[in-house]
Amino acid sequence: MVNAERMMDIEEDVIQAWEKKVVPEYDVFYFPTLEEVKKYMPEHTLVIPREEFSKHNSYQTIDMINSYEMWQISKEANYVCVVPEDLFPMIDRRKQQAILNTQQAFGRGLIFDWELIEPLFQSQSHMMQKEIEGIIEPYILQNQRRYLAFQRQMWTRLPGSFKRELLIKLAELYTTNSTPMNMEVQKVVNQFQHIIPYFNRFSKENGPNCFAAVLAAATENRQKCQWLINQWIHPETFQLGLEWRGYKEVTTSMNHLNPKDILIWQDENGQMIHTTFYLGRDYFFNKALF
C-alpha cells in the first residue's frame, strides 16, 4: 500500500498554530491512589476521580485529549490532578521526579525519549544549550531510560527557534519516505481534484480524523469536502454518511479494489477503528492512524 505522495510540507502558519496549543494551559498528572496524591502534590491541589474527569467538559477537549494521549492512559490511574502551570516548578525536586516517573509509567502524552531530542539539543550553540538546559532540567526523568516531560511553563520559556525545530522533528515521526508520482499515477490522482490540496499536509487543528478524511474524499463537491475534512467524525456518523452516498458493505480482496472503494478496519469487537479511500493503482488517501 503506497500513499499518493508529494513531498511532505509543513506550512509556517501550521507550525505557529501547533506551538500555541501542543502543550495545554493546564498541567495534568495521573496517580494510582489518593495517598499518592497527598504524598507528592501540594495541599489543596484539585484532585478529580478519573471517572468524573472523563466526563468533565472543560478537560475533555480535543486539544487536551490529543496532547496528553488520554486514550492510552493505564487503567491503574484512578485520580487526576489538574493544576495551573506555575504549580509544578514549586514542588520539591525529589517529588517532581516521582510525579513524572508515574506519568511516564502510566503512558501519559508529552513525554519523549531523550534520544529523540538530544541530537536537536546538541545542534544548538553553546549559549543556547545552556539556556535550554536551565529550563528543561526539572523536567528530565531518569529510570531505565532518559525522558523529557513537557509541561506548560517549560514550553512557554523555551526559545522559539528551538520549539520550531522540535515540532518539525516530532512531525517527522509521522511521515514516510516519498514515492515520486510518474505521469500514469498523476493521471489517477488528478481525478480527485477535491482532495489534492490535502495530500501530505498537516492540519492546524486537533480533531480531523480518518473518518472525516475518507467521508470528505467520498464527497466530490469541493466546498462540502473542505468543511467535512476539518471535522471530528464518529464511527456511526461515518457509517450513516457512507450509506447516504450509496456505499454498501461487501467482502473483497485487495486485488479487486476499484477507485472510490473504501477500506475499513475493525477491532476484535467489530468497532471501526480506521479507514482509507482507494484512488487506484495501489494509491490510497487517508489520515494516518497514530
Coordinates of C-alpha atoms in Angstrom, one line a residue, residues 20-174:
K20 CA 0.3 27.7 20.7
K21 CA -1.7 24.5 21.5
V22 CA 0.6 21.5 21.7
V23 CA 1.2 21.8 25.4
P24 CA -2.2 22.6 27.1
E25 CA -2.6 25.5 29.5
Y26 CA -3.2 23.2 32.4
D27 CA -0.8 20.5 33.7
V28 CA -2.4 17.1 34.1
F29 CA -1.0 14.4 36.4
Y30 CA -2.3 10.9 37.0
F31 CA -2.0 8.9 40.2
P32 CA -3.0 5.4 41.3
T33 CA -4.2 6.3 44.8
L34 CA -5.3 9.3 46.8
E35 CA -2.5 8.5 49.2
E36 CA 0.0 9.0 46.3
V37 CA -1.6 12.4 45.5
K38 CA -1.3 13.6 49.1
K39 CA 2.3 12.3 49.3
Y40 CA 3.6 14.2 46.2
M41 CA 1.2 17.1 45.4
P42 CA 0.8 20.4 47.4
E43 CA -2.0 20.7 49.8
H44 CA -5.4 21.7 48.3
T45 CA -4.5 20.5 44.8
L46 CA -7.5 19.9 42.6
V47 CA -8.0 16.2 42.7
I48 CA -10.6 14.6 40.4
P49 CA -11.6 10.9 40.3
R50 CA -10.8 9.5 36.9
E51 CA -14.3 8.6 36.0
E52 CA -15.5 12.1 36.8
F53 CA -12.6 13.6 34.9
S54 CA -13.5 11.6 31.8
K55 CA -16.9 13.4 31.8
H56 CA -15.6 16.9 32.6
N57 CA -16.3 19.1 29.6
S58 CA -13.5 21.6 30.5
Y59 CA -10.8 18.9 30.4
Q60 CA -12.1 16.6 27.7
T61 CA -11.4 18.9 24.8
I62 CA -9.8 17.5 21.6
D63 CA -6.6 19.5 22.4
M64 CA -6.3 18.1 25.9
I65 CA -7.1 14.5 24.8
N66 CA -4.6 14.6 21.9
S67 CA -1.7 16.2 23.7
Y68 CA -1.9 14.0 26.8
E69 CA -2.9 11.0 24.7
M70 CA -5.7 10.2 27.2
W71 CA -6.9 7.1 25.3
Q72 CA -3.8 5.2 26.3
I73 CA -3.5 6.1 30.0
S74 CA -3.1 3.0 32.2
K75 CA -6.3 1.7 33.9
E76 CA -4.3 1.8 37.2
A77 CA -4.6 5.6 37.1
N78 CA -7.6 6.3 39.4
Y79 CA -7.1 10.0 40.2
V80 CA -6.2 13.0 38.1
C81 CA -4.7 16.3 39.3
V82 CA -5.3 19.4 37.2
V83 CA -3.1 22.3 38.2
P84 CA -2.0 25.7 36.9
E85 CA 1.3 25.9 35.1
D86 CA 3.1 27.7 37.9
L87 CA 2.5 24.9 40.5
F88 CA 4.8 22.1 39.3
P89 CA 8.0 24.2 39.4
M90 CA 7.3 24.9 43.1
I91 CA 7.3 21.2 44.1
D92 CA 10.4 19.6 45.7
R93 CA 12.8 18.2 43.1
R94 CA 12.5 14.7 44.5
K95 CA 8.8 14.8 44.3
Q96 CA 8.9 16.2 40.8
Q97 CA 10.9 13.2 39.7
A98 CA 8.4 10.8 41.4
I99 CA 5.4 12.5 39.7
L100 CA 7.0 12.5 36.3
N101 CA 8.0 8.8 36.6
T102 CA 4.5 7.9 37.4
Q103 CA 3.2 9.8 34.3
Q104 CA 5.7 8.0 32.1
A105 CA 4.8 4.6 33.6
F106 CA 1.1 5.3 33.0
G107 CA 1.6 6.3 29.3
R108 CA 0.7 10.0 29.6
G109 CA 1.5 12.0 26.5
L110 CA 4.0 14.8 26.1
I111 CA 6.8 12.6 27.5
F112 CA 9.5 11.9 24.9
D113 CA 12.6 9.7 24.9
W114 CA 15.7 11.9 25.3
E115 CA 17.4 10.1 22.4
L116 CA 14.8 11.8 20.1
I117 CA 15.5 15.3 21.4
E118 CA 19.3 15.0 22.1
P119 CA 20.5 15.5 18.5
L120 CA 18.5 18.6 18.2
F121 CA 19.8 19.9 21.6
Q122 CA 23.4 19.2 20.6
S123 CA 23.0 21.1 17.3
Q124 CA 22.3 24.3 19.2
S125 CA 25.0 26.8 20.1
H126 CA 26.8 26.5 23.4
M127 CA 25.0 29.6 24.7
M128 CA 21.6 28.2 23.5
Q129 CA 22.3 24.8 25.1
K130 CA 23.0 26.5 28.5
E131 CA 19.7 28.4 28.3
I132 CA 17.7 25.4 27.3
E133 CA 19.4 23.2 29.9
G134 CA 18.4 25.6 32.6
I135 CA 14.8 25.4 31.5
I136 CA 14.3 21.7 31.0
E137 CA 16.4 20.3 33.9
P138 CA 13.5 19.8 36.3
Y139 CA 11.5 18.0 33.6
I140 CA 14.1 15.4 32.8
L141 CA 13.4 12.0 34.3
Q142 CA 15.7 9.0 34.5
N143 CA 14.8 5.4 35.2
Q144 CA 15.9 2.7 32.7
R145 CA 16.0 5.4 30.0
R146 CA 16.1 9.2 30.0
Y147 CA 13.0 11.1 29.1
L148 CA 11.9 14.7 28.9
A149 CA 8.4 15.7 30.0
F150 CA 6.7 18.8 28.5
Q151 CA 4.7 21.0 30.8
R152 CA 3.2 24.4 30.1
Q153 CA 5.6 26.7 31.9
M154 CA 8.6 24.9 30.5
W155 CA 7.2 25.1 27.0
T156 CA 6.5 28.8 27.2
R157 CA 10.0 29.6 28.3
L158 CA 11.8 27.6 25.6
P159 CA 13.4 29.7 22.8
G160 CA 11.0 30.0 19.8
S161 CA 13.6 28.7 17.3
F162 CA 14.2 25.5 19.4
K163 CA 10.4 24.9 19.7
R164 CA 10.0 25.3 15.9
E165 CA 12.8 22.8 15.2
L166 CA 11.4 20.4 17.8
L167 CA 7.9 20.4 16.3
I168 CA 9.3 19.7 12.9
K169 CA 11.3 16.8 14.3
L170 CA 8.3 15.4 16.1
A171 CA 6.2 15.7 12.9
E172 CA 8.8 13.7 11.0
L173 CA 7.9 10.7 13.2
Y174 CA 4.5 10.6 11.4

